[in-house]
Amino acid sequence: MSERVILLHGLFMRRPVLLSLARRLREAGFDTELFGYSAQRHGPDGVLSRLRERMQALGAGTHLVGHSLGGVMALECLRRDPSLRGGRVVCLGSPIAGSAASRGLARARFGFTLGRSRGLLHEGVGELPPDVEVGMIAGSHAVGIGRVFSALGESHDGTVGMAETRLPGLADHLVIPVNHTALLWSSGTAAATARFLKHGRFAEA
């Protein structure tokens, strides 16, 4: 039986952006499911309630892969409900330590575009859920609109600063030379994600 993976997109995005990554993960032997949500409309509580129900239906050991806010949502779900733990998590450019770009957006009076997920974006998850292997893939190609609204540090992917992708307890952290959005379509992202889901590390065995 193939291992199950739920993929979550980021803010302002919809499920079709995950199709390429899902296809590559299926080719690597995983069963994939795309989880769509409106972070602005429903906020974390509504989104996480639906995600929790879906994970319970799929059973223990379900992996999560989330791009940007999707990764933050995945970790927050596991932090709130320990019964869902058992699978691995891969975050793609997720601001798990909080997003300077989102805070800058709010200062520029565009905070309304973040909707009810503003707080989670601003602050991140605080700490990683215990007993969960979490891997982070971050981009280093500094092209993106996020830098217009905030200083992202010396290294960033155009939207999320490198420091924002790190928290104590990460099982592995990998940097690839793409920008924030391109993390979704990079063959390197897909290959590294598959390795981590199988082995708990990004390096080739």
CSV table of C-alpha atoms in Angstrom, one decimal:
chain,number,residue,atom,x,y,z
A,1,MET,CA,0.0,0.0,0.0
A,2,SER,CA,1.4,3.4,-1.0
A,3,GLU,CA,2.1,6.0,1.6
A,4,ARG,CA,-0.5,8.9,1.7
A,5,VAL,CA,0.5,12.5,1.3
A,6,ILE,CA,-1.8,15.6,1.6
A,7,LEU,CA,-0.5,18.7,-0.2
A,8,LEU,CA,-1.5,22.2,0.9
A,9,HIS,CA,-1.0,25.3,-1.1
A,10,GLY,CA,-0.1,28.8,0.2
A,11,LEU,CA,-1.8,32.1,0.5
A,12,PHE,CA,-3.6,33.5,-2.6
A,13,MET,CA,-3.2,30.2,-4.3
A,14,ARG,CA,-5.5,27.3,-5.3
A,15,ARG,CA,-5.1,23.5,-5.7
A,16,PRO,CA,-4.0,23.5,-9.4
A,17,VAL,CA,-0.6,25.0,-8.4
A,18,LEU,CA,0.1,21.7,-6.6
A,19,LEU,CA,-0.5,19.4,-9.6
A,20,SER,CA,3.1,19.3,-10.9
A,21,LEU,CA,4.4,18.4,-7.4
A,22,ALA,CA,1.7,15.9,-6.9
A,23,ARG,CA,2.4,14.1,-10.2
A,24,ARG,CA,6.1,13.8,-9.3
A,25,LEU,CA,5.3,12.4,-5.9
A,26,ARG,CA,3.0,9.9,-7.4
A,27,GLU,CA,5.8,8.8,-9.8
A,28,ALA,CA,7.9,8.3,-6.6
A,29,GLY,CA,5.3,5.9,-5.3
A,30,PHE,CA,3.0,8.1,-3.1
A,31,ASP,CA,-0.7,8.5,-3.1
A,32,THR,CA,-1.4,12.2,-3.2
A,33,GLU,CA,-4.4,14.4,-2.3
A,34,LEU,CA,-4.7,18.1,-2.9
A,35,PHE,CA,-6.2,20.1,0.0
A,36,GLY,CA,-7.7,23.4,-1.0
A,37,TYR,CA,-8.8,26.2,1.4
A,38,SER,CA,-9.4,29.9,1.6
A,39,ALA,CA,-7.1,31.2,4.4
A,40,GLN,CA,-8.5,34.7,4.1
A,41,ARG,CA,-12.2,33.7,4.4
A,42,HIS,CA,-12.1,30.8,6.9
A,43,GLY,CA,-9.0,31.5,9.0
A,44,PRO,CA,-6.9,28.9,10.7
A,45,ASP,CA,-9.7,27.4,12.8
A,46,GLY,CA,-12.0,26.6,9.9
A,47,VAL,CA,-9.2,25.3,7.7
A,48,LEU,CA,-7.6,23.2,10.4
A,49,SER,CA,-11.0,21.6,11.4
A,50,ARG,CA,-11.4,20.4,7.8
A,51,LEU,CA,-7.8,19.2,7.6
A,52,ARG,CA,-8.1,17.3,10.9
A,53,GLU,CA,-11.3,15.6,9.6
A,54,ARG,CA,-9.5,14.5,6.4
A,55,MET,CA,-6.4,13.2,8.2
A,56,GLN,CA,-8.6,11.2,10.6
A,57,ALA,CA,-10.4,9.7,7.6
A,58,LEU,CA,-7.1,8.7,5.9
A,59,GLY,CA,-5.7,7.2,9.1
A,60,ALA,CA,-2.4,7.3,11.0
A,61,GLY,CA,0.8,7.9,9.1
A,62,THR,CA,-0.5,10.4,6.6
A,63,HIS,CA,2.3,12.8,5.5
A,64,LEU,CA,1.8,16.5,4.9
A,65,VAL,CA,3.6,18.7,2.4
A,66,GLY,CA,2.8,22.4,2.5
A,67,HIS,CA,4.0,25.4,0.5
A,68,SER,CA,4.4,28.7,2.4
A,69,LEU,CA,1.3,29.2,4.6
A,70,GLY,CA,0.3,25.6,3.8
A,71,GLY,CA,3.3,24.4,5.7
A,72,VAL,CA,2.5,26.6,8.7
A,73,MET,CA,-1.1,25.2,8.6
A,74,ALA,CA,0.2,21.7,8.5
A,75,LEU,CA,2.4,22.2,11.6
A,76,GLU,CA,-0.3,24.0,13.5
A,77,CYS,CA,-2.7,21.2,12.9
A,78,LEU,CA,-0.3,18.6,14.3
A,79,ARG,CA,0.6,20.9,17.2
A,80,ARG,CA,-3.1,21.2,18.2
A,81,ASP,CA,-3.9,17.5,17.8
A,82,PRO,CA,-1.3,15.0,18.8
A,83,SER,CA,-3.5,12.1,17.7
A,84,LEU,CA,-2.8,13.1,14.1
A,85,ARG,CA,1.0,12.7,14.4
A,86,GLY,CA,2.8,9.7,12.8
A,87,GLY,CA,3.6,10.9,9.3
A,88,ARG,CA,6.4,13.3,8.3
A,89,VAL,CA,6.0,16.9,7.2
A,90,VAL,CA,7.9,18.8,4.5
A,91,CYS,CA,7.5,22.6,4.4
A,92,LEU,CA,8.4,24.5,1.2
A,93,GLY,CA,9.4,28.1,1.9
A,94,SER,CA,7.1,28.3,4.9
A,95,PRO,CA,7.6,31.2,7.4
A,96,ILE,CA,7.4,29.0,10.4
A,97,ALA,CA,9.1,31.6,12.6
A,98,GLY,CA,6.7,34.3,11.3
A,99,SER,CA,6.6,36.4,8.2
A,100,ALA,CA,8.2,39.8,8.0
A,101,ALA,CA,6.6,40.4,4.6
A,102,SER,CA,3.1,39.8,6.0
A,103,ARG,CA,3.8,42.3,8.9
A,104,GLY,CA,5.1,44.8,6.3
A,105,LEU,CA,2.0,44.3,4.2
A,106,ALA,CA,-0.1,45.1,7.3
A,107,ARG,CA,1.9,48.3,8.0
A,108,ALA,CA,1.3,49.4,4.4
A,109,ARG,CA,-2.4,49.1,5.0
A,110,PHE,CA,-2.8,46.0,2.9
A,111,GLY,CA,-3.2,43.7,5.9
A,112,PHE,CA,-6.8,43.1,4.9
A,113,THR,CA,-5.6,40.9,2.0
A,114,LEU,CA,-4.3,38.4,4.6
A,115,GLY,CA,-7.8,37.9,6.0
A,116,ARG,CA,-8.3,35.8,9.1
A,117,SER,CA,-4.9,34.1,8.8
A,118,ARG,CA,-3.0,37.3,9.5
A,119,GLY,CA,-2.0,36.3,13.1
A,120,LEU,CA,-0.7,32.9,12.1
A,121,LEU,CA,1.4,34.5,9.3
A,122,HIS,CA,2.7,37.2,11.5
A,123,GLU,CA,3.8,34.9,14.4
A,124,GLY,CA,4.4,31.5,12.8
A,125,VAL,CA,4.0,28.3,14.8
A,126,GLY,CA,6.2,29.3,17.8
A,127,GLU,CA,7.6,25.8,18.1
A,128,LEU,CA,7.5,22.6,16.2
A,129,PRO,CA,5.1,19.9,17.3
A,130,PRO,CA,7.0,17.2,19.3
A,131,ASP,CA,7.5,13.7,17.9
A,132,VAL,CA,7.1,14.9,14.3
A,133,GLU,CA,9.9,14.7,11.7
A,134,VAL,CA,9.8,18.1,9.9
A,135,GLY,CA,12.0,19.0,6.9
A,136,MET,CA,12.2,22.4,5.4
A,137,ILE,CA,13.1,23.3,1.7
A,138,ALA,CA,13.9,26.9,1.3
A,139,GLY,CA,14.6,28.9,-1.8
A,140,SER,CA,17.6,31.3,-2.3
A,141,HIS,CA,16.7,33.1,-5.5
A,142,ALA,CA,15.8,36.6,-4.2
A,143,VAL,CA,13.1,37.5,-6.6
A,144,GLY,CA,9.6,38.3,-5.3
A,145,ILE,CA,7.2,41.0,-4.1
A,146,GLY,CA,7.8,40.3,-0.4
A,147,ARG,CA,11.0,42.3,-0.4
A,148,VAL,CA,9.0,45.4,-1.4
A,149,PHE,CA,7.2,45.3,2.0
A,150,SER,CA,9.9,44.3,4.3
A,151,ALA,CA,13.6,43.6,4.7
A,152,LEU,CA,14.0,39.9,4.4
A,153,GLY,CA,17.6,39.5,5.5
A,154,GLU,CA,20.7,38.7,3.5
A,155,SER,CA,19.3,35.4,2.2
A,156,HIS,CA,15.7,35.0,1.0
A,157,ASP,CA,13.4,33.6,-1.7
A,158,GLY,CA,11.8,37.0,-2.6
A,159,THR,CA,9.0,36.4,-0.1
A,160,VAL,CA,10.3,34.6,2.9
A,161,GLY,CA,13.6,35.2,4.7
A,162,MET,CA,15.9,32.3,5.3
A,163,ALA,CA,15.8,32.9,9.0
A,164,GLU,CA,12.0,32.6,8.9
A,165,THR,CA,12.3,29.0,7.7
A,166,ARG,CA,14.2,27.8,10.7
A,167,LEU,CA,13.1,26.7,14.2
A,168,PRO,CA,14.8,24.4,16.7
A,169,GLY,CA,13.9,20.8,16.1
A,170,LEU,CA,13.9,20.7,12.3
A,171,ALA,CA,15.0,17.2,11.2
A,172,ASP,CA,16.6,18.7,8.1
A,173,HIS,CA,16.9,21.9,6.1
A,174,LEU,CA,17.7,22.2,2.4
A,175,VAL,CA,18.3,25.3,0.3
A,176,ILE,CA,17.8,25.2,-3.5
A,177,PRO,CA,18.4,28.1,-5.9
A,178,VAL,CA,14.8,29.0,-6.8
A,179,ASN,CA,12.4,31.7,-5.7
A,180,HIS,CA,9.3,31.3,-3.5
A,181,THR,CA,6.8,30.3,-6.1
A,182,ALA,CA,9.2,28.2,-8.1
A,183,LEU,CA,9.6,25.8,-5.1
A,184,LEU,CA,6.3,24.3,-6.3
A,185,TRP,CA,7.5,23.4,-9.7
A,186,SER,CA,11.1,22.5,-9.2
A,187,SER,CA,12.1,18.9,-9.9
A,188,GLY,CA,14.7,19.3,-7.2
A,189,THR,CA,12.0,20.1,-4.7
A,190,ALA,CA,9.9,17.1,-5.6
A,191,ALA,CA,12.9,14.7,-5.5
A,192,ALA,CA,14.1,16.0,-2.1
A,193,THR,CA,10.5,15.9,-0.7
A,194,ALA,CA,10.1,12.3,-1.8
A,195,ARG,CA,13.4,11.4,-0.1
A,196,PHE,CA,12.5,13.1,3.2
A,197,LEU,CA,9.0,11.4,3.3
A,198,LYS,CA,10.6,8.0,2.8
A,199,HIS,CA,13.8,8.4,4.9
A,200,GLY,CA,13.5,11.5,7.1
A,201,ARG,CA,16.3,13.3,5.4
A,202,PHE,CA,16.9,15.2,2.2
A,203,ALA,CA,20.3,13.7,1.3
A,204,GLU,CA,20.3,10.7,-1.1
A,205,ALA,CA,20.7,7.4,0.8
